[in-house]
mmCIF file of C-alpha atoms and ligand atoms in Angstrom:
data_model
loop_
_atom_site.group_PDB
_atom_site.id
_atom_site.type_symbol
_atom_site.label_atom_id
_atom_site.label_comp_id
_atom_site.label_asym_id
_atom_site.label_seq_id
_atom_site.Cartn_x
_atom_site.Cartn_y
_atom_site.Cartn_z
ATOM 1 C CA UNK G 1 3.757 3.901 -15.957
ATOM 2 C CA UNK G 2 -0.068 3.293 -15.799
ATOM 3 C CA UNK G 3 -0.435 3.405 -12.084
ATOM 4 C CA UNK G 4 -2.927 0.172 -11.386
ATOM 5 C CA UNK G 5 -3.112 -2.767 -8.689
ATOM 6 C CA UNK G 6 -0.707 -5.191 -9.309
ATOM 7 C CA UNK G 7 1.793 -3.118 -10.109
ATOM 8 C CA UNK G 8 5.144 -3.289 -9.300
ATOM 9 C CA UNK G 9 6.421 -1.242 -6.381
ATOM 10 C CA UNK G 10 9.645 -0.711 -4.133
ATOM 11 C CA UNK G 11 9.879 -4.088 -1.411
ATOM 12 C CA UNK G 12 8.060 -2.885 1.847
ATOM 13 C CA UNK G 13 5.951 0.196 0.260
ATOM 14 C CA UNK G 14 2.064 -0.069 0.028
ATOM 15 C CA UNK G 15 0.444 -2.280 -2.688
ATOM 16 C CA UNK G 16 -1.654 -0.100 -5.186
ATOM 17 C CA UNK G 17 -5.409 -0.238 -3.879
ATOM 18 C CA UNK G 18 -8.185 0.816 -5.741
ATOM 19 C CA UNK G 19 -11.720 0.398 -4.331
ATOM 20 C CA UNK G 20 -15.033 2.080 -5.934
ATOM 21 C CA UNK G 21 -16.369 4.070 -2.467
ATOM 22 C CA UNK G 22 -19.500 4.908 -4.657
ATOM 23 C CA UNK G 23 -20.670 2.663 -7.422
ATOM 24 C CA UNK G 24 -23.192 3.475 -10.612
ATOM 25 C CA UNK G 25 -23.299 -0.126 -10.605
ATOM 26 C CA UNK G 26 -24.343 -0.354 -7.154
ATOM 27 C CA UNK G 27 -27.384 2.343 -7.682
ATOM 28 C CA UNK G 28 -25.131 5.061 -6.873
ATOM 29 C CA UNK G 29 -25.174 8.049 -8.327
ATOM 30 C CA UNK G 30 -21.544 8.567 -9.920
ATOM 31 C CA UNK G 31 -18.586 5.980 -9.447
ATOM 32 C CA UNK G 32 -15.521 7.085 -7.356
ATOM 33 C CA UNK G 33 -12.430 5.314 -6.595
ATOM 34 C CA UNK G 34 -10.767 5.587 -3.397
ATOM 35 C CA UNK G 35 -6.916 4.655 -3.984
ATOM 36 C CA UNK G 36 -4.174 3.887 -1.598
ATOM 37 C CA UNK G 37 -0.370 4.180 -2.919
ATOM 38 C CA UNK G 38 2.533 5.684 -1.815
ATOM 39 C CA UNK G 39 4.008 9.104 -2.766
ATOM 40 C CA UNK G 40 6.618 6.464 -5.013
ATOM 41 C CA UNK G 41 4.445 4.615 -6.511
ATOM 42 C CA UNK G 42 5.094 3.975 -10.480
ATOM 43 C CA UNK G 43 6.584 7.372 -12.345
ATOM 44 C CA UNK G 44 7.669 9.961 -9.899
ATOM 45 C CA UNK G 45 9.012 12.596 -8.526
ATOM 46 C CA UNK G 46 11.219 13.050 -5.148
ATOM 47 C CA UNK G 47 11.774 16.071 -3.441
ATOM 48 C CA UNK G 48 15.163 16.797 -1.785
ATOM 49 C CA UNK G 49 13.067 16.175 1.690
ATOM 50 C CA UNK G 50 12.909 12.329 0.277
ATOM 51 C CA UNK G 51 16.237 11.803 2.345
ATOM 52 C CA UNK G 52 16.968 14.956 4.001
ATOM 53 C CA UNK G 53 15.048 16.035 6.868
ATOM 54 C CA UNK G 54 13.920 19.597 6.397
ATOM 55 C CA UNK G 55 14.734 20.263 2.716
ATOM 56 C CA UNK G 56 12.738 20.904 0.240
ATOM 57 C CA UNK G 57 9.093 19.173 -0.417
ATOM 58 C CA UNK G 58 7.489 18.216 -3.508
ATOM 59 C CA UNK G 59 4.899 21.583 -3.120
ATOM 60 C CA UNK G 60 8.420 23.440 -3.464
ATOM 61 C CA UNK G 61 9.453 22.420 -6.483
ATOM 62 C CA UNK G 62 10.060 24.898 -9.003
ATOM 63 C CA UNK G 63 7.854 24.389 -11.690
ATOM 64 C CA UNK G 64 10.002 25.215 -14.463
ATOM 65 C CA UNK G 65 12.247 22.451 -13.298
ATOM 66 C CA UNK G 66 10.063 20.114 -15.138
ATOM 67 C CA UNK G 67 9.445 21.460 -18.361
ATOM 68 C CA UNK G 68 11.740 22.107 -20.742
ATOM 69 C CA UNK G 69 14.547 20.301 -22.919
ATOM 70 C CA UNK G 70 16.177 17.115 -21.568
ATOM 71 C CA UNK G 71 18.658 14.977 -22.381
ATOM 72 C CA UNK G 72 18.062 11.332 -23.122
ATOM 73 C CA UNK G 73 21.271 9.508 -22.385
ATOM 74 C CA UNK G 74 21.647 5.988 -23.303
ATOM 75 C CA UNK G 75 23.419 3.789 -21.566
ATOM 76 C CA UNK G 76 23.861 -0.452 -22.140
ATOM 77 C CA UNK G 77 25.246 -1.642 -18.927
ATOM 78 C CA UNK G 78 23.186 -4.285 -17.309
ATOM 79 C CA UNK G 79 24.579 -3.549 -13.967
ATOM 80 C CA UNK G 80 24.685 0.398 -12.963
ATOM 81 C CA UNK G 81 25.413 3.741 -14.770
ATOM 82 C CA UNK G 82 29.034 4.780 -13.882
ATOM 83 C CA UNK G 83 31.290 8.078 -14.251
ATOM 84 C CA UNK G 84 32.213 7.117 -17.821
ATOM 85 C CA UNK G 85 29.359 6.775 -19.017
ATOM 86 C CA UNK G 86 27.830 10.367 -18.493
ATOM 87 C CA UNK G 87 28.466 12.726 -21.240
ATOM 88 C CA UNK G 88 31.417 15.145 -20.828
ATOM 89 C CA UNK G 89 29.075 18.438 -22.074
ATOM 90 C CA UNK G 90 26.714 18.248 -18.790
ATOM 91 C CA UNK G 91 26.474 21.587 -17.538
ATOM 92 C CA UNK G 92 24.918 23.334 -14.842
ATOM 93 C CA UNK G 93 21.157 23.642 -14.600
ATOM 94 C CA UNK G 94 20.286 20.390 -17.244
ATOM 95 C CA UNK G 95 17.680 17.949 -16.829
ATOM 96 C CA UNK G 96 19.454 14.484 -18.034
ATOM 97 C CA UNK G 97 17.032 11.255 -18.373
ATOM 98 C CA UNK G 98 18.589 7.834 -18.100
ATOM 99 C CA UNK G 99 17.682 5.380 -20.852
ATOM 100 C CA UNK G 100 18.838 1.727 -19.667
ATOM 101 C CA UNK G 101 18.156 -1.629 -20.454
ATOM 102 C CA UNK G 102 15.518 -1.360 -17.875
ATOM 103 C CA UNK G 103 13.452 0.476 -20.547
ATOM 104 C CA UNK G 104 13.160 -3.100 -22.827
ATOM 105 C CA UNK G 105 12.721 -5.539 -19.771
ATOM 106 C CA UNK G 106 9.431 -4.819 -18.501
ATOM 107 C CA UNK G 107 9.148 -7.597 -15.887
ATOM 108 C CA UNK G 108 5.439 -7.956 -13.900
ATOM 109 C CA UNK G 109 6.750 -8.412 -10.813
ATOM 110 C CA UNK G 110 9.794 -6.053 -8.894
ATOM 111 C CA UNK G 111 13.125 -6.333 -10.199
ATOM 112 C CA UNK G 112 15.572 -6.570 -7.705
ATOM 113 C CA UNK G 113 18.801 -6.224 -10.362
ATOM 114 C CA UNK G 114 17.473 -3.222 -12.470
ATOM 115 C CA UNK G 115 19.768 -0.771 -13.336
ATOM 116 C CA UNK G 116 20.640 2.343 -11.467
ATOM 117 C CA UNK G 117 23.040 4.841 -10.685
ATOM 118 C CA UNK G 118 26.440 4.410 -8.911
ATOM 119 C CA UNK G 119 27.025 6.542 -5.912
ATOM 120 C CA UNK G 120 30.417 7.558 -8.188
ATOM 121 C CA UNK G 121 27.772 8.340 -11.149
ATOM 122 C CA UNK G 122 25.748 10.555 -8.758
ATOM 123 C CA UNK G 123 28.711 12.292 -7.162
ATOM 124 C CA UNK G 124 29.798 13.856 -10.651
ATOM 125 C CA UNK G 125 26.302 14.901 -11.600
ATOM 126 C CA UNK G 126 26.488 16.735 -8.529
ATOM 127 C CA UNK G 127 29.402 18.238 -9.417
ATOM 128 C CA UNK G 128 28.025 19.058 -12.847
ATOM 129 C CA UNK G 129 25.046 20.759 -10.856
ATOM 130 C CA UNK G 130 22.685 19.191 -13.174
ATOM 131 C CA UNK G 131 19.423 20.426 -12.099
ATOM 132 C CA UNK G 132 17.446 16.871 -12.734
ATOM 133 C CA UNK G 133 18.188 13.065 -13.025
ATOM 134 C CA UNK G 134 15.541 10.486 -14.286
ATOM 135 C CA UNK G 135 15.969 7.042 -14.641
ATOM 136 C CA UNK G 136 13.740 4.301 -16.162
ATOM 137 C CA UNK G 137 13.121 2.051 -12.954
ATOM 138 C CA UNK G 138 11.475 2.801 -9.608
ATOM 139 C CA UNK G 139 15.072 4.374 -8.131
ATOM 140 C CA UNK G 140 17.821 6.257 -8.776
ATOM 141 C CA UNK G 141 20.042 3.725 -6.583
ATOM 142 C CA UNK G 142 20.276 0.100 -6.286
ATOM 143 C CA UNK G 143 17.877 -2.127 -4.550
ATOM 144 C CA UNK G 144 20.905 -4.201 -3.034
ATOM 145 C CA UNK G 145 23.651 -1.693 -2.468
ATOM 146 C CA UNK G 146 24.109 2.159 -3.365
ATOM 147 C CA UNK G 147 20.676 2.982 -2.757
ATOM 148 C CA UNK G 148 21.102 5.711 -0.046
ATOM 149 C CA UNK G 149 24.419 6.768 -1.408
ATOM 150 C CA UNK G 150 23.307 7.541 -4.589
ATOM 151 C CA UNK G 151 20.346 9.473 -3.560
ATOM 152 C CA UNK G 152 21.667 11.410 -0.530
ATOM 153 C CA UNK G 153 24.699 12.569 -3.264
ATOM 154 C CA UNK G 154 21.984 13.434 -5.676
ATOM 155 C CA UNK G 155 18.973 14.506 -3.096
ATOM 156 C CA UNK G 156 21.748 16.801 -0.715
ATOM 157 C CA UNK G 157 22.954 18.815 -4.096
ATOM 158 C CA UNK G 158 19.411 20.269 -4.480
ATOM 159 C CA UNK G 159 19.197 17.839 -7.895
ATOM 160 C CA UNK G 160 15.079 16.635 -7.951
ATOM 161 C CA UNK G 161 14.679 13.117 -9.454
ATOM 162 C CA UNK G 162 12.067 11.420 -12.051
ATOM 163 C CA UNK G 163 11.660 8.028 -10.936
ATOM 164 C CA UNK G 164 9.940 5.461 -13.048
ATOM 165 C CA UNK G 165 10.158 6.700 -16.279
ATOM 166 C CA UNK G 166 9.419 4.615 -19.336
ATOM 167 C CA UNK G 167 12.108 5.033 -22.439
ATOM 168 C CA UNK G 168 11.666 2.466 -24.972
ATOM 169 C CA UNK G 169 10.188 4.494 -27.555
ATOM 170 C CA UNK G 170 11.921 7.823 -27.062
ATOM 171 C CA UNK G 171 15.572 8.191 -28.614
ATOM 172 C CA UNK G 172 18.712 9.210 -26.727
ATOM 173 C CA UNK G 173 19.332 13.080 -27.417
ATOM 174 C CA UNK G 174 17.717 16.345 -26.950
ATOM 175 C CA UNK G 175 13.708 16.565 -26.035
ATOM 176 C CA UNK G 176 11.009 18.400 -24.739
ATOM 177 C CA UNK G 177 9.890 16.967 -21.790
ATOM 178 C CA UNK G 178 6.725 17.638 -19.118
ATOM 179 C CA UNK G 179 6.770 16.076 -15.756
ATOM 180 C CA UNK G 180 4.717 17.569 -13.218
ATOM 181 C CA UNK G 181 3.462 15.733 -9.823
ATOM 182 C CA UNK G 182 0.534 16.153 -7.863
ATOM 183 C CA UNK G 183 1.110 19.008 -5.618
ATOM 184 C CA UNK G 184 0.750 16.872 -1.844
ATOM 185 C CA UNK G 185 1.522 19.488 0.553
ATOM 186 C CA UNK G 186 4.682 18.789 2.164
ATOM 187 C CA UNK G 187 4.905 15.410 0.811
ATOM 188 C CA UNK G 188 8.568 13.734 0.052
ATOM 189 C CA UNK G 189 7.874 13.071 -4.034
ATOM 190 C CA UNK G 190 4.732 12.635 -5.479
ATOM 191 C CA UNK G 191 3.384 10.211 -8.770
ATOM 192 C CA UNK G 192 3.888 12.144 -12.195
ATOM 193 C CA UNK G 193 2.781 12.317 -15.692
ATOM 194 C CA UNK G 194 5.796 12.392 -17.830
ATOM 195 C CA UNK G 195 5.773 13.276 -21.409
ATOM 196 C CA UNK G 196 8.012 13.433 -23.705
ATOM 197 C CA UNK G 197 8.268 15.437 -26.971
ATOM 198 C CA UNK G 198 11.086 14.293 -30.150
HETATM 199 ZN ZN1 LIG N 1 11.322 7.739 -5.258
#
């Protein structure tokens, strides 16, 4: 997601800023933007620590995590991503991307009823010991239920999410994909750059 002001972000988080602190216009020497957004803003990453105190950060992650083949997994329910829709060959260690009808609405403002992941969803890709989960809105759980469920079942089984994610133009199947965050030391996620390869 280009990361701009205006954008949307998650009810209560900090508005995307972006002020020039030293202008060529203004007879400075160089421009430079000072930005404020939070460590969620537009695509993604949270660390374990997002919801449970003392695990691991976002300078922890391992950095082959997020690079490497995924699997693009469509899925057409306008509500949430359930149990039977995951595919029965997830194994242990794979990165699986959600591609959802939130891909094709791209709305300007937040979107309260985007879809997400069930807490029952969650639960068996913990069990599968998937290794990461990305969806294609701002979080892995709902905005008006199954929000901490979902990511304290996903967050508490070591599984690192990719939040934010845009799928429209990728295919559901096997790709290469890149997705490495700014390395904020300590921090609970940290905005990405995502790419995808087909
Ligand atoms: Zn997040």
């Amino acid at each position: 997601m280009p990361v701009a002001p205006g954008m949307p972000v998650w009810p209560g988080d900090p508005e995307v800023r972006a002020r020039l602190c030293s202008s060529i216009a203004a007879g400075d020497g160089c421009d430079v933007t000072a930005l404020v957004l939070s460590t969620h803003t537009g695509t993604h990453i949270d660390a374990p620590a997002h919801f449970v105190a003392g695990a691991a950060a976002i300078d922890a992650m391992p950095m082959e995590l997020m690079t490497g083949r995924a699997l693009v997994v469509q899925v057409e329910d306008e509500i949430c991503i359930r149990p039977e829709h995951l595919p029965s060959c997830l194994k242990r260690g794979d990165r699986v991307l959600f591609r959802t009808p939130n891909s094709m609405r791209r709305l300007a403002g937040f979107d309260e009823d985007f879809v997400y992941v069930s807490a029952a969803a969650a639960t068996a890709l913990a069990e599968a010991a998937v290794a990461l989960v990305g969806i294609d809105y701002l979080s892995v759980g709902g905005f008006h239920t199954e929000c901490v469920e979902t990511h304290l079942a996903l967050l508490a089984a070591g599984i690192w999410l990719v939040e934010g994610l845009h799928l429209a133009e990728v295919p559901p199947g096997v790709c290469e994909f890149i997705c490495l965050p700014l390395r904020i030391a300590g921090a609970d996620g940290a905005p990405a750059r995502a790419l995808v390869g087909v």
